[in-house]
Short mmCIF file of C-alpha atoms and ligand atoms in Angstrom, two decimals:
data_model
loop_
_atom_site.label_atom_id
_atom_site.label_comp_id
_atom_site.label_asym_id
_atom_site.label_seq_id
_atom_site.Cartn_x
_atom_site.Cartn_y
_atom_site.Cartn_z
CA MET Z 82 -9.31 -27.59 3.53
CA LEU Z 83 -11.02 -24.99 1.39
CA PRO Z 84 -11.28 -25.95 -2.25
CA ALA Z 85 -8.62 -23.99 -4.12
CA ARG Z 86 -10.11 -21.44 -6.44
CA CYS Z 87 -8.47 -18.49 -8.13
CA ALA Z 88 -9.02 -15.50 -5.85
CA GLY Z 89 -9.38 -13.28 -8.93
CA CYS Z 90 -11.93 -15.14 -11.03
CA GLY Z 91 -12.96 -18.38 -9.30
CA THR Z 92 -11.22 -20.82 -11.66
CA GLU Z 93 -10.76 -24.12 -9.83
CA ARG Z 94 -7.59 -25.82 -8.55
CA THR Z 95 -5.39 -22.73 -8.30
CA GLN Z 96 -5.15 -19.76 -5.95
CA LEU Z 97 -4.07 -17.46 -8.78
CA CYS Z 98 -4.78 -18.55 -12.35
CA PRO Z 99 -2.45 -17.61 -15.23
CA ALA Z 100 -4.94 -15.10 -16.66
CA CYS Z 101 -5.31 -13.21 -13.37
CA ARG Z 102 -1.55 -13.38 -12.72
CA HIS Z 103 -1.06 -11.85 -16.15
CA ALA Z 104 -3.70 -9.15 -15.55
CA LEU Z 105 -1.78 -8.09 -12.43
CA ALA Z 106 1.69 -8.33 -14.00
CA ALA Z 107 0.78 -6.62 -17.28
CA ALA Z 108 -0.98 -3.60 -15.76
CA ARG Z 109 0.89 -0.35 -16.39
CA PRO Z 110 1.57 1.74 -13.28
CA GLY Z 111 0.49 5.37 -13.47
CA PRO Z 112 -0.42 8.43 -11.41
CA THR Z 113 -3.60 8.68 -9.34
CA LEU Z 114 -5.56 11.75 -8.17
CA LEU Z 115 -2.38 12.71 -6.29
CA PRO Z 116 0.31 13.12 -8.97
CA TRP Z 117 3.03 11.93 -6.55
CA ALA Z 118 1.13 8.70 -5.82
CA HIS Z 119 1.28 6.00 -8.48
CA ALA Z 120 -0.83 2.86 -8.62
CA ALA Z 121 0.05 -0.42 -10.33
CA ALA Z 122 -3.46 -0.99 -11.69
CA PRO Z 123 -7.01 0.33 -11.75
CA TYR Z 124 -9.25 -0.89 -8.92
CA ALA Z 125 -11.17 -3.33 -11.09
CA ASP Z 126 -11.55 -7.10 -11.23
CA PRO Z 127 -9.54 -9.27 -11.05
CA VAL Z 128 -7.08 -7.01 -9.16
CA ARG Z 129 -9.89 -5.84 -6.88
CA GLN Z 130 -10.81 -9.45 -6.05
CA LEU Z 131 -7.17 -10.35 -5.38
CA LEU Z 132 -6.77 -7.42 -2.96
CA LEU Z 133 -9.98 -8.34 -1.13
CA ALA Z 134 -8.95 -12.01 -0.84
CA HIS Z 135 -5.57 -10.99 0.58
CA LYS Z 136 -6.98 -8.39 2.95
CA GLU Z 137 -10.25 -9.87 4.14
CA ARG Z 138 -9.93 -13.61 3.56
CA GLY Z 139 -6.30 -14.18 4.54
CA ALA Z 140 -5.08 -15.38 1.12
CA LEU Z 141 -1.53 -14.68 2.24
CA ARG Z 142 0.19 -16.30 -0.74
CA LEU Z 143 -1.17 -13.47 -2.85
CA ALA Z 144 1.17 -11.09 -0.99
CA ASP Z 145 4.04 -11.93 -3.34
CA PRO Z 146 2.34 -11.19 -6.69
CA LEU Z 147 0.57 -8.15 -5.18
CA GLY Z 148 3.88 -7.01 -3.68
CA GLU Z 149 5.55 -7.32 -7.10
CA ALA Z 150 2.88 -5.00 -8.51
CA LEU Z 151 3.34 -2.59 -5.60
CA GLY Z 152 7.10 -2.59 -6.24
CA ARG Z 153 6.46 -1.59 -9.86
CA ALA Z 154 4.25 1.28 -8.65
CA VAL Z 155 7.07 2.41 -6.31
CA ARG Z 156 9.49 2.53 -9.25
CA SER Z 157 6.93 4.34 -11.40
CA ALA Z 158 6.28 6.94 -8.67
CA LEU Z 159 10.00 7.60 -8.13
CA GLY Z 160 11.05 7.49 -11.77
CA PRO Z 161 14.80 8.10 -12.14
CA ARG Z 162 15.08 8.76 -8.38
CA ALA Z 163 14.37 5.07 -7.62
CA GLY Z 164 18.02 4.13 -7.47
CA SER Z 165 19.39 7.37 -6.02
CA ALA Z 166 19.08 6.42 -2.34
CA PRO Z 167 18.09 3.32 -0.32
CA LEU Z 168 14.31 3.05 -0.19
CA LEU Z 169 12.19 3.00 2.93
CA LEU Z 170 8.68 1.69 2.29
CA VAL Z 171 6.31 3.02 4.94
CA PRO Z 172 2.95 1.18 5.02
CA MET Z 173 -0.23 3.05 5.86
CA PRO Z 174 -1.17 1.90 9.36
CA SER Z 175 -4.13 -0.40 9.88
CA ALA Z 176 -6.42 0.18 12.84
CA ARG Z 177 -5.46 -2.18 15.68
CA ALA Z 178 -8.99 -3.58 15.89
CA ALA Z 179 -8.87 -4.43 12.17
CA VAL Z 180 -5.52 -6.21 12.56
CA ARG Z 181 -6.95 -8.23 15.46
CA ALA Z 182 -10.10 -9.11 13.52
CA ARG Z 183 -8.20 -10.15 10.39
CA GLY Z 184 -5.34 -11.86 12.22
CA HIS Z 185 -2.76 -10.03 10.10
CA ASP Z 186 -1.81 -6.58 8.86
CA PRO Z 187 -2.32 -6.76 5.08
CA THR Z 188 -0.63 -3.46 4.23
CA LEU Z 189 2.48 -4.26 6.28
CA ARG Z 190 2.64 -7.66 4.56
CA LEU Z 191 2.37 -6.06 1.11
CA ALA Z 192 5.07 -3.52 2.01
CA GLY Z 193 7.43 -6.34 3.00
CA ALA Z 194 6.67 -8.24 -0.22
CA ALA Z 195 7.26 -5.09 -2.29
CA ALA Z 196 10.61 -4.48 -0.56
CA ARG Z 197 11.66 -8.06 -1.38
CA ALA Z 198 10.59 -7.59 -5.02
CA LEU Z 199 12.60 -4.36 -5.25
CA ARG Z 200 15.66 -6.07 -3.74
CA ARG Z 201 15.35 -8.86 -6.31
CA ALA Z 202 15.43 -6.08 -8.93
CA GLY Z 203 18.72 -4.84 -7.46
CA LEU Z 204 17.46 -1.91 -5.36
CA ASP Z 205 18.17 -1.37 -1.67
CA ALA Z 206 14.71 -1.41 -0.07
CA ARG Z 207 13.23 -2.19 3.30
CA ALA Z 208 9.79 -1.80 4.85
CA GLU Z 209 9.23 -0.20 8.26
CA PRO Z 210 5.86 0.35 9.96
CA LEU Z 211 6.66 3.86 11.20
CA LEU Z 212 3.17 5.30 11.34
CA ARG Z 213 0.42 4.81 13.87
CA HIS Z 214 -2.93 6.37 14.61
CA ALA Z 215 -2.68 9.29 17.03
CA ARG Z 216 -6.44 9.33 17.55
CA PRO Z 217 -9.50 7.57 16.14
CA VAL Z 218 -11.06 8.93 12.94
CA VAL Z 219 -14.64 8.52 11.78
CA ASP Z 220 -15.40 6.48 8.66
CA GLN Z 221 -14.51 8.61 5.63
CA ALA Z 222 -17.42 7.30 3.57
CA GLY Z 223 -20.00 10.03 3.04
CA LEU Z 224 -17.63 12.89 3.91
CA GLY Z 225 -16.77 15.61 1.42
CA ALA Z 226 -13.17 16.53 0.59
CA ALA Z 227 -12.91 19.35 3.15
CA GLU Z 228 -14.54 17.22 5.88
CA ARG Z 229 -12.14 14.38 5.11
CA ARG Z 230 -9.16 16.68 5.54
CA ARG Z 231 -10.50 17.94 8.90
CA ASN Z 232 -11.31 14.39 10.00
CA LEU Z 233 -7.80 13.22 9.17
CA HIS Z 234 -5.64 16.18 10.14
CA GLY Z 235 -3.29 15.10 12.92
CA ALA Z 236 -4.70 11.56 12.83
CA LEU Z 237 -1.33 9.91 12.16
CA THR Z 238 1.98 10.15 13.93
CA VAL Z 239 5.44 8.60 13.58
CA LEU Z 240 6.43 6.10 16.24
CA PRO Z 241 8.93 7.96 18.44
CA ARG Z 242 11.57 5.25 18.56
CA ALA Z 243 11.08 3.92 15.04
CA ARG Z 244 13.31 6.42 13.26
CA ARG Z 245 16.68 5.07 14.38
CA GLY Z 246 18.97 3.95 11.60
CA LEU Z 247 16.82 5.40 8.84
CA ALA Z 248 18.92 8.46 7.96
CA GLY Z 249 19.63 8.73 4.24
CA ARG Z 250 16.74 6.49 3.23
CA GLN Z 251 14.14 7.76 0.79
CA PRO Z 252 10.67 7.25 2.34
CA VAL Z 253 7.86 6.06 0.08
CA LEU Z 254 4.34 5.63 1.45
CA VAL Z 255 2.66 2.40 0.39
CA ASP Z 256 -0.92 1.15 0.60
CA ASP Z 257 -3.15 -1.41 -1.06
CA LEU Z 258 -5.66 1.09 -2.49
CA VAL Z 259 -5.92 4.85 -2.99
CA THR Z 260 -9.23 6.62 -3.52
CA THR Z 261 -9.06 10.39 -2.88
CA GLY Z 262 -5.53 10.36 -1.48
CA ALA Z 263 -6.62 12.14 1.73
CA SER Z 264 -5.09 9.45 3.97
CA LEU Z 265 -1.83 9.43 2.00
CA ALA Z 266 -1.66 13.23 2.28
CA GLU Z 267 -2.09 13.02 6.06
CA ALA Z 268 0.62 10.32 6.25
CA ALA Z 269 2.96 12.52 4.19
CA ARG Z 270 2.31 15.37 6.61
CA ALA Z 271 3.12 13.14 9.61
CA LEU Z 272 6.36 11.91 8.02
CA ALA Z 273 7.41 15.44 7.04
CA ASP Z 274 6.77 16.69 10.59
CA ALA Z 275 9.04 13.89 11.83
CA GLY Z 276 11.81 14.94 9.45
CA LEU Z 277 11.22 12.10 6.97
CA PRO Z 278 9.63 13.78 3.95
CA ALA Z 279 8.10 11.27 1.52
CA ARG Z 280 8.02 12.64 -2.00
CA ALA Z 281 6.26 9.62 -3.45
CA ALA Z 282 3.56 7.11 -2.63
CA ALA Z 283 2.60 3.85 -4.29
CA THR Z 284 -0.42 1.59 -4.16
CA VAL Z 285 -1.44 -1.67 -5.79
CA ALA Z 286 -4.66 -0.14 -7.10
CA ALA Z 287 -6.43 3.20 -7.52
CA THR Z 288 -10.06 4.09 -8.09
CA VAL Z 289 -8.82 6.87 -10.39
CA HIS Z 290 -5.81 5.64 -12.33
CA ARG Z 291 -4.06 7.17 -15.31
CA THR Z 292 -1.46 5.29 -17.28
CA GLY Z 293 1.30 7.14 -19.00
ZN1 LIG T 524 -8.18 -16.12 -12.13
#
């Protein structure tokens, strides 16, 4: 057994201490570099540490509090439209090799937790992993904005059989973290081409985050 320490700050005998739980719950969702993508919190500690523990170290119990935050970002991104149609949370796809290496798909898990949080709040929401990689992309680090767009264009596609029973649902892209928004923009393109236009995206954290 690993000694239990808060994944956010290292406090002993708890996986999520009250202070870090509060930091996550009290953050105000707001728009990111993409105005249609809202994040629950800035990408700063302890939220950053909580996301890393969930994603890289398999701290799966953090999915619920992180999913609550993601659900708040979904509502912030949609505004008054949140209750106008059943919601379809579409997680950004993880590379298959990364899922194998980690033993789980963190973004899919967060999408499911966010859908549960939204249902507890009285909204009709479900999560569906509709997107997959159509081809490999090179690491985005070190690429400029135009190179990123070229690298990503056509990189994602909608699973051909995954669309059944989704008519009338409002798609919302979800991810753990947004930086430039280039990946979310490519995912929105793929969904739109498949006849499922997503007018909003939500993430737990953003490197550029504006409250208000
Ligand atoms: Zn803590």
